[in-house]
C-alpha positions as CSV (number, residue, x, y, z in Angstrom):
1,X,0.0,0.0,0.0
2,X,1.5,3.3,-1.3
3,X,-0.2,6.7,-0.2
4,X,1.0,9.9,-2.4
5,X,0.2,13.1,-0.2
6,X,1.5,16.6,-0.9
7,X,0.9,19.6,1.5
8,X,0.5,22.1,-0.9
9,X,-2.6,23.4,0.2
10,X,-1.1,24.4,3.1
11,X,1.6,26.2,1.5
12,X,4.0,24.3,2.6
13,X,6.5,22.5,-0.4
14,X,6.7,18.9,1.3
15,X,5.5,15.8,-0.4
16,X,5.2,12.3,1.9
17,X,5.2,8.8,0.7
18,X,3.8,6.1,3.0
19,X,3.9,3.0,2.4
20,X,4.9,-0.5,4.0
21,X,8.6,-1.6,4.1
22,X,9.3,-5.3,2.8
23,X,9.2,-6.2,6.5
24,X,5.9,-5.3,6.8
25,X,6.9,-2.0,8.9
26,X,4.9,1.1,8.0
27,X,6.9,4.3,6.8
28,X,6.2,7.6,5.9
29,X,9.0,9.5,3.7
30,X,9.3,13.0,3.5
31,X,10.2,15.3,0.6
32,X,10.9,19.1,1.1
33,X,11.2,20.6,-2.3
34,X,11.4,24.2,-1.2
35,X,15.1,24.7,-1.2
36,X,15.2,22.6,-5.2
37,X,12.5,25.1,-6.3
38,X,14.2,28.0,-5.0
39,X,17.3,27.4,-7.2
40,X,15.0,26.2,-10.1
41,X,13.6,29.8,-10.2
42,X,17.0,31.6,-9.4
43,X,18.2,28.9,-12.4
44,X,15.5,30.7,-14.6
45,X,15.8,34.2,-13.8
46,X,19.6,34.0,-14.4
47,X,19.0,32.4,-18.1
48,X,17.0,35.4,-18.8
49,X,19.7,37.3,-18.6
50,X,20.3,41.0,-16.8
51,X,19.0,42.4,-19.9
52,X,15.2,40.6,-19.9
53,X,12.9,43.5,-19.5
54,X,9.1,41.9,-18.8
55,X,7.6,45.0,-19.2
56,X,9.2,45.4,-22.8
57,X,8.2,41.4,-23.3
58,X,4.7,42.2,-22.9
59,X,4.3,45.1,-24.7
60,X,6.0,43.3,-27.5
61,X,3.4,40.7,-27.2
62,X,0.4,42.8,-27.1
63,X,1.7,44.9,-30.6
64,X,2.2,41.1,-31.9
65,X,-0.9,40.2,-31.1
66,X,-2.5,43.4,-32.4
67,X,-0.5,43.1,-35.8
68,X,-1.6,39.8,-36.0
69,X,-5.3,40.8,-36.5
70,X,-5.3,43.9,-38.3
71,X,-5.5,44.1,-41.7
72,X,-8.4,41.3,-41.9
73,X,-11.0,41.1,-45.1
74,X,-14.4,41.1,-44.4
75,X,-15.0,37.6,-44.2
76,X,-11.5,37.0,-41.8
77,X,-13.3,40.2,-39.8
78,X,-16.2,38.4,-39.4
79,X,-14.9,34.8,-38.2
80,X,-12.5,36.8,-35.9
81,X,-15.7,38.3,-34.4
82,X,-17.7,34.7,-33.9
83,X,-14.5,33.0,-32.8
84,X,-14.3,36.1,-29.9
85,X,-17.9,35.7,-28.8
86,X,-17.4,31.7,-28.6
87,X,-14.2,33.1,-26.1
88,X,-12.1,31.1,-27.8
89,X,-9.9,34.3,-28.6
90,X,-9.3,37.2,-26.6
91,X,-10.8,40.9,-28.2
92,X,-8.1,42.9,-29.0
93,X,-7.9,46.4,-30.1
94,X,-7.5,46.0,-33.9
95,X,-5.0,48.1,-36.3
């Protein structure tokens, strides 16, 4: 008998395995992955480089996105405005 748990909805980054040993002894194992996520996300902000600027990232994406969908014929204007009413894209301010 293996029991998965994780604590995570107590905010706390600690995952415990129970299970019984091949002595038939009951154990519970536990994980804390808070110091490994820590340097995963110090591991990521230091790949983006000094130079990342999110606020430049986003802005790039939004004219992207803007580009993307201006310019559209009637009929490409039209299926753009069902497929936004169906939500399955975001309205965006057209160019």
């Amino acid at each position: 008998m293996t029991d998965h748990t994780s604590s995570s909805d107590s905010g706390a980054d600690i995952s415990r395995v129970t299970g019984i040993s091949g002595d038939g002894s009951l154990g519970t194992f536990e994980f804390d992955f808070a110091g490994h996520e820590a340097r995963r996300r110090a591991e990521i902000v230091a790949a983006l480089g000094d130079d990342w600027d999110p606020v430049a990232v986003l802005a790039g994406e939004a004219e992207a996105q803007r580009l993307l969908y201006s310019g559209l014929d009637v009929d490409q204007q039209a299926l753009y405005a069902r497929l936004v009413a169906a939500g399955v894209l975001p309205a965006t301010e057209q160019g």
